Structures are given as structure tokens and as C-alpha cells.
Coordinates of C-alpha atoms in Angstrom, one line a residue:
Chain A
M2 CA -60.5 -21.7 -41.6
S3 CA -61.1 -25.3 -40.8
D4 CA -59.4 -24.5 -37.1
V5 CA -62.1 -22.2 -36.1
P6 CA -65.4 -24.7 -35.3
T7 CA -68.7 -22.8 -36.3
T8 CA -70.2 -24.3 -33.2
L9 CA -68.4 -22.1 -30.9
Q10 CA -68.0 -18.2 -30.2
Y11 CA -64.7 -16.1 -29.7
T12 CA -63.1 -13.4 -28.2
A13 CA -60.6 -11.3 -30.1
E14 CA -58.1 -12.2 -27.1
H15 CA -58.3 -15.9 -28.6
E16 CA -60.6 -17.5 -26.4
W17 CA -63.5 -19.9 -27.2
I18 CA -66.6 -20.5 -25.4
D19 CA -69.5 -23.0 -26.1
G20 CA -73.2 -22.6 -25.6
A21 CA -73.6 -25.3 -23.0
E22 CA -74.5 -24.7 -19.3
P23 CA -72.3 -24.3 -17.8
A24 CA -70.1 -23.1 -20.5
T25 CA -66.8 -24.5 -21.4
V26 CA -63.8 -21.8 -22.3
G27 CA -60.5 -22.6 -23.9
I28 CA -58.1 -20.9 -26.3
T29 CA -58.1 -21.4 -30.1
K30 CA -55.8 -23.4 -32.1
N31 CA -54.5 -20.4 -33.7
A32 CA -53.5 -19.0 -30.3
A33 CA -52.2 -22.6 -28.9
D34 CA -50.0 -22.6 -32.2
A35 CA -48.6 -19.1 -31.9
L36 CA -47.7 -19.8 -28.4
G37 CA -45.8 -23.1 -29.2
D38 CA -45.7 -25.8 -26.8
I39 CA -47.4 -24.8 -23.7
V40 CA -45.7 -25.8 -20.2
Y41 CA -47.8 -24.0 -17.8
L42 CA -51.4 -22.9 -17.2
E43 CA -52.8 -20.8 -14.2
L44 CA -56.6 -21.0 -14.1
P45 CA -59.1 -19.3 -12.1
T46 CA -60.3 -21.2 -9.0
V47 CA -63.5 -23.0 -8.7
G48 CA -65.9 -21.0 -7.0
S49 CA -64.3 -17.5 -8.2
E50 CA -66.4 -14.8 -9.7
I51 CA -65.2 -13.7 -13.0
A52 CA -65.8 -10.5 -15.4
A53 CA -66.3 -10.6 -19.1
G54 CA -62.9 -9.1 -20.3
A55 CA -61.0 -9.7 -17.0
V56 CA -57.5 -11.6 -16.8
V57 CA -58.4 -14.6 -15.3
G58 CA -55.4 -16.9 -15.7
E59 CA -52.3 -17.2 -17.8
V60 CA -51.0 -19.5 -20.6
E61 CA -47.1 -20.0 -20.9
S62 CA -44.9 -21.6 -23.3
T63 CA -41.1 -21.4 -23.5
K64 CA -41.3 -18.7 -26.0
S65 CA -43.8 -16.4 -24.6
V66 CA -46.6 -15.9 -22.2
S67 CA -50.1 -14.9 -22.9
E68 CA -53.0 -13.6 -20.5
L69 CA -56.1 -15.7 -20.3
F70 CA -59.5 -13.1 -20.5
S71 CA -62.7 -14.6 -19.7
P72 CA -65.1 -14.2 -22.3
V73 CA -68.2 -14.0 -20.0
S74 CA -69.1 -12.9 -16.4
G75 CA -70.1 -15.7 -13.9
T76 CA -68.9 -18.2 -11.3
V77 CA -66.1 -20.7 -12.1
V78 CA -67.6 -24.4 -11.6
E79 CA -64.9 -26.6 -12.9
V80 CA -61.2 -26.0 -14.0
N81 CA -59.4 -28.8 -16.0
Q82 CA -56.9 -30.3 -13.8
A83 CA -55.6 -32.7 -16.4
A84 CA -54.7 -29.8 -18.7
V85 CA -52.9 -28.0 -15.6
D86 CA -51.0 -31.2 -15.0
E87 CA -50.3 -31.7 -18.7
P88 CA -50.5 -28.4 -20.5
S89 CA -49.3 -30.2 -23.9
V90 CA -53.0 -31.3 -24.4
V91 CA -54.1 -27.7 -24.9
N92 CA -51.7 -27.8 -28.0
A93 CA -52.9 -31.2 -29.1
D94 CA -56.5 -30.7 -28.6
P95 CA -57.4 -27.2 -27.9
Y96 CA -61.4 -27.6 -28.6
G97 CA -61.7 -30.8 -27.1
A98 CA -59.4 -32.4 -24.1
G99 CA -57.5 -29.1 -23.8
W100 CA -60.4 -27.1 -22.5
L101 CA -59.8 -24.9 -19.7
F102 CA -62.5 -24.0 -17.4
K103 CA -66.3 -24.1 -17.0
V104 CA -68.4 -21.3 -16.1
D105 CA -72.1 -20.5 -14.8
V106 CA -72.6 -17.5 -17.2
T107 CA -74.6 -14.5 -15.7
G108 CA -73.4 -12.1 -18.6
T109 CA -71.5 -12.1 -21.7
G110 CA -68.9 -9.9 -23.2
P111 CA -68.4 -8.9 -27.0
L112 CA -68.1 -12.3 -28.6
L113 CA -67.2 -13.1 -32.4
S114 CA -68.8 -15.5 -34.7
A115 CA -66.5 -18.2 -36.1
D116 CA -66.4 -16.0 -39.3
E117 CA -65.7 -13.0 -37.5
Y118 CA -62.9 -14.6 -35.5
A119 CA -61.4 -16.2 -38.5
A120 CA -61.4 -12.8 -40.2
T121 CA -59.2 -11.4 -37.2
I122 CA -56.5 -14.1 -37.5
T123 CA -56.3 -14.1 -41.6
D124 CA -53.2 -12.2 -42.6
Chain B
M9 CA -16.6 -4.7 -59.7
T10 CA -18.7 -6.1 -57.4
E11 CA -21.1 -8.9 -58.0
T12 CA -24.6 -8.2 -56.4
T13 CA -27.0 -10.9 -55.5
T14 CA -30.6 -10.2 -55.3
P15 CA -32.2 -12.3 -52.6
A16 CA -35.8 -13.6 -53.0
T17 CA -37.9 -11.9 -50.4
D18 CA -41.5 -12.6 -48.9
D19 CA -44.3 -10.7 -50.7
A20 CA -46.3 -9.5 -47.6
T21 CA -43.2 -8.6 -45.3
G22 CA -40.2 -7.7 -47.6
A23 CA -38.3 -10.1 -45.5
V24 CA -35.5 -11.9 -47.1
L25 CA -36.0 -15.7 -47.8
S26 CA -33.1 -18.1 -46.5
P27 CA -31.7 -20.3 -49.5
L28 CA -33.5 -23.1 -47.4
H29 CA -37.0 -21.5 -47.4
A30 CA -38.3 -24.3 -49.4
E31 CA -37.2 -26.7 -47.2
H32 CA -38.6 -25.2 -44.1
V33 CA -42.3 -24.7 -45.9
A34 CA -42.0 -28.3 -47.2
L35 CA -41.6 -29.4 -43.3
G36 CA -44.4 -27.5 -42.3
A37 CA -42.3 -24.8 -40.2
T38 CA -43.9 -22.0 -38.7
M39 CA -42.0 -19.0 -40.1
T40 CA -41.4 -15.7 -38.6
P41 CA -39.8 -12.3 -39.6
F42 CA -36.5 -12.3 -37.8
A43 CA -33.9 -9.4 -38.5
G44 CA -35.0 -8.6 -41.8
W45 CA -35.3 -12.5 -42.7
M46 CA -38.1 -14.8 -42.7
M47 CA -36.9 -17.7 -40.6
P48 CA -38.2 -20.9 -39.0
L49 CA -39.6 -20.4 -35.8
R50 CA -40.3 -24.1 -34.9
Y51 CA -41.2 -27.2 -36.8
A52 CA -43.1 -29.9 -34.8
G53 CA -42.6 -28.4 -31.5
D54 CA -40.3 -26.2 -29.3
L55 CA -39.8 -28.8 -26.5
A56 CA -39.1 -31.7 -28.9
E57 CA -36.5 -29.6 -30.8
H58 CA -34.9 -28.3 -27.4
Q59 CA -34.8 -32.1 -26.2
A60 CA -33.5 -33.3 -29.3
V61 CA -30.4 -31.0 -29.2
R62 CA -29.8 -31.9 -25.5
T63 CA -30.1 -35.8 -26.3
A64 CA -29.2 -36.4 -29.7
A65 CA -29.3 -33.5 -32.4
G66 CA -30.9 -30.6 -34.1
L67 CA -30.4 -29.3 -37.4
F68 CA -30.7 -25.2 -37.7
D69 CA -30.7 -22.8 -40.5
L70 CA -28.6 -19.9 -39.5
S71 CA -28.4 -18.3 -42.9
H72 CA -29.5 -15.1 -41.6
M73 CA -26.1 -14.5 -39.9
G74 CA -23.9 -12.0 -41.3
E75 CA -20.7 -13.1 -43.1
L76 CA -18.0 -10.2 -43.6
H77 CA -14.7 -11.3 -45.2
V78 CA -11.8 -9.2 -44.6
D79 CA -8.7 -9.9 -46.7
G80 CA -5.3 -8.5 -47.5
P81 CA -2.0 -7.8 -46.0
G82 CA -3.4 -5.4 -43.5
A83 CA -6.4 -7.6 -42.4
G84 CA -5.0 -8.7 -39.1
A85 CA -3.8 -5.5 -38.0
G86 CA -7.2 -3.8 -39.2
L87 CA -9.3 -6.3 -37.3
D88 CA -6.9 -5.7 -34.2
H89 CA -7.7 -2.0 -34.5
A90 CA -11.6 -2.5 -35.0
L91 CA -12.4 -5.2 -32.8
V92 CA -11.6 -5.7 -28.9
G93 CA -10.0 -8.8 -29.3
N94 CA -6.2 -9.9 -30.5
I95 CA -7.3 -11.1 -33.8
S96 CA -4.0 -10.9 -35.6
G97 CA -2.7 -13.7 -32.9
L98 CA -5.1 -16.1 -34.0
A99 CA -3.6 -19.2 -35.5
V100 CA -4.9 -20.0 -39.1
G101 CA -8.1 -22.3 -38.7
R102 CA -8.9 -21.1 -35.4
A103 CA -11.9 -18.8 -34.2
R104 CA -12.3 -16.3 -31.5
Y105 CA -15.6 -15.0 -29.7
T106 CA -15.1 -11.3 -29.8
M107 CA -16.9 -7.8 -30.0
I108 CA -17.0 -4.6 -32.0
V109 CA -17.8 -1.6 -29.8
Q110 CA -18.2 2.1 -29.7
E111 CA -15.6 4.7 -28.8
D112 CA -17.6 4.9 -25.3
G113 CA -17.1 1.0 -25.0
G114 CA -20.7 0.3 -25.8
I115 CA -21.2 -3.0 -27.6
L116 CA -22.3 -2.8 -31.5
D117 CA -22.2 -6.5 -31.6
D118 CA -20.8 -9.9 -30.6
L119 CA -18.9 -11.6 -33.2
I120 CA -17.1 -14.8 -34.0
V121 CA -14.0 -14.3 -36.2
Y122 CA -12.3 -17.2 -38.1
R123 CA -8.9 -16.8 -39.6
L124 CA -9.2 -18.6 -42.9
A125 CA -5.6 -18.3 -44.0
D126 CA -2.7 -15.9 -43.3
E127 CA -4.4 -12.9 -44.8
A128 CA -8.0 -14.0 -44.7
Y129 CA -10.5 -13.7 -42.1
L130 CA -14.3 -14.3 -41.7
V131 CA -16.2 -12.2 -39.2
V132 CA -19.5 -13.4 -38.3
A133 CA -22.1 -10.7 -37.4
N134 CA -25.6 -11.0 -35.9
A135 CA -28.2 -10.7 -38.8
S136 CA -29.6 -7.4 -37.1
N137 CA -26.4 -5.8 -36.8
V138 CA -24.7 -6.8 -40.3
A139 CA -25.1 -3.1 -41.6
V140 CA -23.8 -1.4 -38.4
V141 CA -20.9 -3.7 -38.3
S142 CA -20.1 -3.9 -42.1
G143 CA -20.2 0.1 -41.9
A144 CA -18.0 0.3 -38.9
L145 CA -15.5 -1.9 -40.5
A146 CA -15.5 -0.3 -43.6
E147 CA -14.6 2.9 -41.9
R148 CA -12.0 1.4 -39.5
L149 CA -10.2 -0.7 -41.9
A150 CA -10.0 2.3 -44.4
P151 CA -6.2 3.2 -43.4
F152 CA -5.5 -0.7 -43.7
D153 CA -4.5 -2.6 -46.8
A154 CA -7.5 -4.9 -46.4
S155 CA -10.7 -5.3 -48.3
L156 CA -14.1 -6.0 -46.8
T157 CA -16.7 -8.2 -48.8
D158 CA -20.2 -8.8 -47.2
R159 CA -21.2 -12.5 -48.4
S160 CA -24.1 -12.8 -46.2
L161 CA -26.5 -13.5 -48.9
E162 CA -24.3 -15.9 -51.1
T163 CA -23.6 -17.9 -47.9
A164 CA -25.7 -20.1 -46.1
L165 CA -25.0 -21.3 -42.6
I166 CA -26.2 -24.5 -41.4
A167 CA -25.6 -25.8 -37.8
V168 CA -25.8 -29.3 -36.5
Q169 CA -25.8 -29.2 -32.6
G170 CA -26.1 -32.0 -29.9
P171 CA -24.3 -34.8 -28.7
R172 CA -24.7 -36.9 -32.0
S173 CA -23.5 -34.1 -34.3
A174 CA -19.9 -35.4 -34.5
E175 CA -21.3 -38.7 -35.9
I176 CA -23.7 -37.0 -38.2
V177 CA -21.4 -34.6 -39.8
V178 CA -18.4 -36.9 -39.8
G179 CA -20.3 -39.4 -41.5
L180 CA -21.4 -37.3 -44.5
T181 CA -17.8 -35.9 -45.0
D182 CA -15.5 -36.9 -47.6
P183 CA -13.2 -39.7 -46.2
A184 CA -10.1 -37.6 -47.2
H185 CA -11.4 -34.9 -44.7
A186 CA -13.2 -37.0 -42.1
D187 CA -10.3 -37.4 -39.7
A188 CA -9.8 -33.4 -39.8
V189 CA -13.5 -32.9 -39.2
R190 CA -13.5 -35.5 -36.3
D191 CA -10.8 -33.7 -34.4
V192 CA -11.4 -30.0 -35.1
R193 CA -11.3 -28.4 -31.8
Y194 CA -14.0 -26.2 -30.2
Y195 CA -13.9 -22.9 -31.8
A196 CA -11.8 -23.9 -34.7
G197 CA -12.6 -24.4 -38.3
V198 CA -11.5 -26.7 -41.2
P199 CA -12.5 -26.8 -45.0
A200 CA -14.0 -30.0 -45.9
T201 CA -16.2 -31.6 -48.4
V202 CA -19.5 -32.6 -46.7
G203 CA -22.1 -34.3 -48.7
G204 CA -20.4 -33.2 -51.7
V205 CA -20.3 -29.5 -50.7
E206 CA -17.0 -27.5 -50.2
A207 CA -17.7 -26.2 -46.8
L208 CA -16.0 -24.5 -43.7
V209 CA -16.7 -26.7 -40.9
A210 CA -16.5 -25.0 -37.5
R211 CA -17.0 -26.5 -34.0
T212 CA -19.0 -23.6 -32.6
G213 CA -22.6 -23.3 -31.5
Y214 CA -25.1 -21.5 -29.7
T215 CA -26.6 -24.3 -27.8
G216 CA -24.4 -25.5 -24.9
E217 CA -23.7 -28.8 -26.7
D218 CA -21.1 -30.0 -28.9
G219 CA -21.8 -29.0 -32.4
F220 CA -20.9 -27.7 -35.9
E221 CA -21.5 -24.9 -38.0
L222 CA -21.0 -25.1 -41.8
F223 CA -20.9 -22.4 -43.9
V224 CA -21.6 -23.3 -47.6
P225 CA -22.5 -21.6 -51.0
A226 CA -26.2 -20.7 -50.7
A227 CA -26.9 -22.7 -53.9
A228 CA -25.6 -25.8 -52.2
A229 CA -27.5 -25.3 -49.0
P230 CA -30.8 -27.3 -49.8
G231 CA -29.0 -30.6 -50.9
L232 CA -26.6 -30.4 -47.9
W233 CA -29.6 -29.8 -45.5
R234 CA -31.5 -32.8 -47.0
D235 CA -28.4 -35.0 -46.8
L236 CA -27.9 -34.1 -43.1
R237 CA -31.6 -34.6 -42.2
A238 CA -31.2 -38.1 -44.0
A239 CA -28.1 -39.1 -42.4
G240 CA -29.2 -37.6 -38.9
A241 CA -32.7 -39.0 -38.6
P242 CA -31.8 -42.3 -37.4
L243 CA -29.7 -40.8 -34.8
G244 CA -32.6 -38.8 -33.5
L245 CA -31.7 -35.4 -35.6
V246 CA -34.9 -33.3 -36.0
P247 CA -34.9 -29.8 -37.7
A248 CA -35.1 -27.1 -34.8
G249 CA -36.0 -23.5 -35.1
L250 CA -35.4 -20.0 -33.4
S251 CA -37.4 -20.7 -30.5
A252 CA -35.5 -23.7 -29.5
R253 CA -32.3 -21.9 -30.1
D254 CA -33.3 -19.1 -27.9
S255 CA -34.1 -21.5 -25.0
L256 CA -30.9 -23.6 -25.4
R257 CA -28.7 -20.3 -25.6
L258 CA -30.3 -19.2 -22.3
E259 CA -29.8 -22.3 -20.5
A260 CA -26.2 -22.3 -21.8
G261 CA -26.0 -18.8 -20.3
M262 CA -25.1 -17.1 -23.6
P263 CA -25.7 -13.8 -24.3
L264 CA -28.2 -12.5 -27.0
Y265 CA -27.5 -9.2 -28.7
G266 CA -30.5 -6.9 -27.9
N267 CA -31.3 -8.7 -24.7
E268 CA -27.9 -8.9 -22.6
L269 CA -26.1 -6.9 -25.0
D270 CA -26.7 -3.4 -26.6
T271 CA -24.9 -0.1 -27.0
T272 CA -25.4 0.8 -23.5
T273 CA -23.5 -2.2 -22.1
A274 CA -19.7 -2.8 -22.4
P275 CA -18.1 -6.2 -22.2
H276 CA -17.3 -5.9 -18.6
D277 CA -20.9 -5.5 -17.6
A278 CA -22.0 -8.8 -19.2
G279 CA -19.2 -10.5 -17.6
L280 CA -17.3 -10.8 -20.7
G281 CA -14.3 -8.5 -20.0
R282 CA -12.0 -11.2 -20.8
V283 CA -12.7 -10.7 -24.7
V284 CA -11.3 -7.3 -24.2
R285 CA -7.3 -7.4 -24.9
L286 CA -5.8 -4.3 -23.5
D287 CA -2.6 -5.9 -23.7
K288 CA -2.7 -5.8 -27.5
T289 CA 0.6 -4.3 -28.8
T290 CA 1.7 -2.8 -32.0
A291 CA 4.6 -4.1 -33.8
D292 CA 6.6 -1.5 -31.7
G293 CA 5.5 -2.8 -28.3
E294 CA 3.2 0.1 -27.8
P295 CA -0.6 -0.5 -26.7
L296 CA -2.7 -1.0 -29.4
P297 CA -5.2 2.1 -29.4
F298 CA -8.1 -0.1 -30.9
V299 CA -11.4 1.5 -31.0
G300 CA -12.9 1.8 -27.5
R301 CA -9.6 1.0 -25.7
A302 CA -9.7 4.2 -23.7
A303 CA -13.1 3.9 -22.4
L304 CA -12.6 0.2 -21.8
A305 CA -9.3 0.8 -19.9
S306 CA -11.1 3.0 -17.5
R307 CA -13.8 0.5 -16.9
A308 CA -11.7 -2.6 -16.5
H309 CA -10.6 -2.0 -12.7
A310 CA -13.8 0.2 -11.8
T311 CA -16.6 -1.6 -9.9
P312 CA -19.5 -1.9 -12.5
S313 CA -22.7 -0.6 -11.6
R314 CA -24.5 -3.5 -12.8
V315 CA -23.6 -7.0 -13.0
L316 CA -25.3 -9.8 -15.2
V317 CA -26.4 -12.6 -13.1
G318 CA -28.5 -15.9 -13.4
L319 CA -31.9 -16.4 -11.6
V320 CA -33.7 -19.5 -10.9
G321 CA -37.1 -19.4 -9.8
S322 CA -39.0 -22.0 -7.3
G323 CA -42.6 -21.4 -8.7
R324 CA -43.9 -21.7 -12.5
R325 CA -44.3 -18.4 -13.9
A326 CA -41.2 -17.2 -15.6
A327 CA -39.7 -13.8 -15.6
R328 CA -39.6 -12.4 -19.2
H329 CA -37.2 -9.9 -20.9
G330 CA -37.7 -6.4 -19.3
Y331 CA -39.3 -7.4 -16.0
E332 CA -38.2 -5.8 -12.8
V333 CA -35.9 -7.6 -10.2
L334 CA -36.5 -6.6 -6.6
T335 CA -35.0 -7.1 -3.2
S336 CA -37.8 -9.4 -2.1
A337 CA -41.4 -10.2 -2.7
A338 CA -42.1 -7.7 0.2
D339 CA -44.2 -4.7 -0.1
D340 CA -41.2 -2.6 0.7
A341 CA -38.9 -4.2 -1.7
V342 CA -36.8 -2.0 -3.9
V343 CA -36.0 -2.5 -7.7
V344 CA -32.4 -3.7 -8.1
G345 CA -32.1 -4.9 -11.8
R346 CA -33.9 -6.0 -14.9
V347 CA -34.5 -9.3 -16.6
T348 CA -32.8 -9.4 -19.9
S349 CA -34.0 -13.0 -21.1
G350 CA -36.3 -15.4 -19.2
A351 CA -38.2 -18.6 -19.8
P352 CA -39.4 -21.9 -18.1
S353 CA -36.2 -24.2 -18.7
P354 CA -37.3 -27.1 -20.6
T355 CA -34.2 -29.1 -19.3
L356 CA -34.4 -27.9 -15.4
G357 CA -38.3 -27.7 -15.4
T358 CA -37.9 -24.4 -13.5
P359 CA -38.2 -20.6 -14.7
I360 CA -34.6 -19.2 -15.5
A361 CA -33.6 -16.0 -16.4
M362 CA -30.6 -13.7 -16.9
A363 CA -30.6 -10.2 -15.2
Y364 CA -28.7 -7.0 -14.6
V365 CA -28.6 -6.4 -11.0
T366 CA -26.8 -3.9 -8.7
P367 CA -23.4 -5.5 -7.5
E368 CA -24.6 -5.6 -3.8
V369 CA -27.3 -8.2 -4.8
S370 CA -25.4 -10.2 -7.2
A371 CA -23.6 -12.9 -5.1
E372 CA -24.7 -16.4 -5.7
G373 CA -27.3 -17.6 -3.5
T374 CA -29.0 -14.1 -2.7
E375 CA -32.6 -14.4 -2.3
L376 CA -34.6 -11.8 -4.5
A377 CA -37.7 -11.5 -6.4
V378 CA -39.1 -10.6 -10.0
D379 CA -42.1 -8.9 -10.6
V380 CA -44.0 -11.0 -13.1
R381 CA -46.8 -9.2 -14.7
G382 CA -47.7 -7.7 -11.0
R383 CA -47.1 -10.5 -8.9
R384 CA -43.8 -11.0 -7.2
E385 CA -42.2 -14.5 -7.5
P386 CA -39.2 -15.5 -5.6
V387 CA -36.0 -16.1 -7.3
R388 CA -32.4 -17.1 -6.1
V389 CA -29.2 -15.7 -7.9
V390 CA -27.1 -18.6 -9.4
A391 CA -24.0 -18.9 -11.3
L392 CA -24.2 -19.0 -15.1
P393 CA -24.5 -21.4 -17.2
F394 CA -27.8 -23.0 -15.9
Y395 CA -26.9 -26.1 -18.0
R396 CA -23.7 -27.5 -18.5
R397 CA -23.4 -30.5 -20.9
P398 CA -22.5 -33.8 -19.1

């Protein structure tokens, strides 16, 4: 799948995370496409402690809503306010300008490689 | 002898493919299984499609809908017996929103019935209910001199909805029929040649906008679809999928079978008691004993146990189908209802929902709350519809 960058890791719940420090988290193109036009994002607050696998936010479209799971444990250091203000950027550029939050990682949950994630979304 | 049509199906799901399937694929639509069919969920995007219908026009494939034809000298009397409405009282060329209910008054489906000729009616059923409606009609029409023919697979249904829809449809209509199509009234239909295709052109819809629904032979549908796209594109028409259709009908306060309507719901519960014609009479002037009459007569004057209301939220998080409605956001709040449909309204910019609530909390302006995945969001009861076209 060309829509699953090999430079990122993934959760089974369709989040991606990069290897930077702090790490950036977003949702996959597959997830954004499945939701349709995203109209509302609820993201964790800066400074909050989050746990791998926990629900830390919501991504809502007219058609449906999806919970946002954290791929890692750590402290949220930044959220993408531009995406909160204009959620369509998540549909348009889910791996770039549509990132969701940055986190100082203290521990990781079960993460998938691009190939492993791509296998979960291939019908 | 009946002619059988074997439809093309999706290899993976077995879902029936619309006669317009290749058009949707070519447009890059996201397809979804829906009521046994493979239908377009969206093309470019839900919001753009929704807004195009509110401001210009949208083109919908509704070929999954069921088309049941009832013909014969007893067709009108048979449908008066089978359905809750006064069907034989329809003038030729007019249509009526009606329902088919169980003996206990529970709704089997909501329908539009068109009177095509003196002894010919078209019953349009929801795709998910075609088998149930067809079975019930076959049984209920048996004593009458009427035939029932399911033409769902050989019939395509294309809707053009939005303020520019009349220009688009009339512009493609054979000049001999153009005036009739331009003047066709809401809930009426006329036979007309559109884009060279013989169609039943009805002024009906499920979006809250002016619009048309064109019933055409399945084989002719792709050509008409392309002609409508070409004629409509300069006026802002875009193809629109089921996702936009759902947000449009919700804003328009229109019920969806399976959400607002089901077999545990009577028409009165849904605020649709007006479709039940207890005053229907036989030729002798006696009350007409249509299926469900006894149960519905006893409910007509009773206080319903629940009322369908509109809810508008002040925050961003939308209630969805099945969520609980509470007296307030406080810890001691009690459950007073359940959401049937909900979404962030693209037109209003706020969350909207329809819900069944107890009568005491159903007055307009009542402040309530909805439990949105564990967090209570304040909502206010409003009159339906949420959106009325300007």
C-alpha cells in the first residue's frame, strides 16, 4: 500500500507514530478515508500524561466518530492547533500537516510495521 | 410466466451491483454494502456533496430502492386494505407518503406510493425491507383482483436534488414534455422523455430541497446518469453518496427506517399519525378495516409513551444512534430517552439529533443532555426540521 509510509510505525487502531524525539502521532490515511470529511478533533491537553493503548481523543466526521488511541506512554508536549481549527487538513494530509499531537515517549505499546499495518487494512 | 433478472453481484460480499456501478467506480467512489447492495458512500467528500445539494445540486443513485408494481381493477382497494393511507383516493399522477404496518401497528416500512394510471400503482420501499413489504403485500392483496410485480432489479432510480435541479432536469427533457416536468408538483410524477430515456419523473426527495427522482429502465441508467452529470456540472451538480444523503435527510428531519422507524414503533410515536387514515371507508361507507386499524385507532387518542423530538447541542461532540438522553448533565440525572440519529450538522455547524423522549421532557426549549461516550453534553429540544429550505 502506497498510503502506508514505511518510515512510520502503526497501531491496529489506525494511528501512526514517527521515531523522532518528541514523537509525532497522527491517524492513517486509511482511517481518515474511512471516516470521511473530519469536522471535529478532540486532542489530549499539553502536559497531560497518556498511557499506551488509552483513549486520548476523538476524531469525528459527519458520518461517524472514532476514538483516538495513544500508541505510546508519555507526556503530551504539543497539539496541532491548526488541525483542531481546520480538521479537513487531516483528510488532506494525514501524514504531514494533519498530524495530531507530539509526545515525550516513556514507553511504547504494541506497534506494527508498515507491512504489518498494511496487511490489517487489506481486504 | 415471470421474467427473472439475474443481477451482477460483488465477488467478495455477494451484494447486488447497481446498474450504475461502473459509473461509481470510474468516479472513484468509496463503495459500501448497504441493504444487500453495493452503493456509493461518497465520491469527493461528504461535506462538499452535502453543500452542493443545499446550494446547487446533487446526483444520487438510489437504484437499491424497491419498486413494487400493483396493477388491476382491485389495486386501489387492495392497497387501501394493505397500507395505512387512503391510496385509492390518490389522483392519477400524484404520490403519497404512507406506511405498511403490522396488525399491532408496528411499522414494517415507510413507503411512497405513486398512482401511475387508474389501475396501476407503484409502491417504493426501502431496500432493506423490499422482501418484507413484498411478502406482506402478496398476502394482503390475495383477496383482491390485483397483481404484484417486483421490478426492483430492472428499475434504476436516479435523484437530482437541490435548488438547481429543475433547470438541470427540465433542460434534458424532450421539449414535448418540458412544461409538464417543470410544472410537476411536490409529491407528483409525470411520464417524460429525459435524455432520450422514458422515465417516470417524480418531484420527491429525501434532502429537504427541491428535487426530482427519475425511475428508468436499468439498462438506460448509465447514459442518463452521464447526461445529467454533463448538463448539471456547469450549474454545480456533483454526484453525492449515501453519507451526504443521510446528513441531508437528518437536517430535514426526515425519518430513516431502522433509526426512527421500526416494528416496535407506531406512526403516532414518530409524529406521523397524520399518515394513518382511520377515516378511510368502504364503498358502503363503513370504516375500512385496513391491516393495523384496530391497534392504531386505540393509539390515536392515547398519550404516547414517547415522542420523537429534535435536539441541538451547543458543543462540538455529536450524539449518535443509540445514545442515552438524560434530564441534565448532572450526576443525579435520569434517562428519559434514546437518540435515533445524530451527526454534526454541516449546514448549522452544531450537533443535531433526533431522539425518542418521554412526553414530559418533549416540549420545545427543554434543556436536556446526551451521554456521548461517557461524557454528558447539553442539548435543547427544538422543533423539527432542523433545516428548512429558504
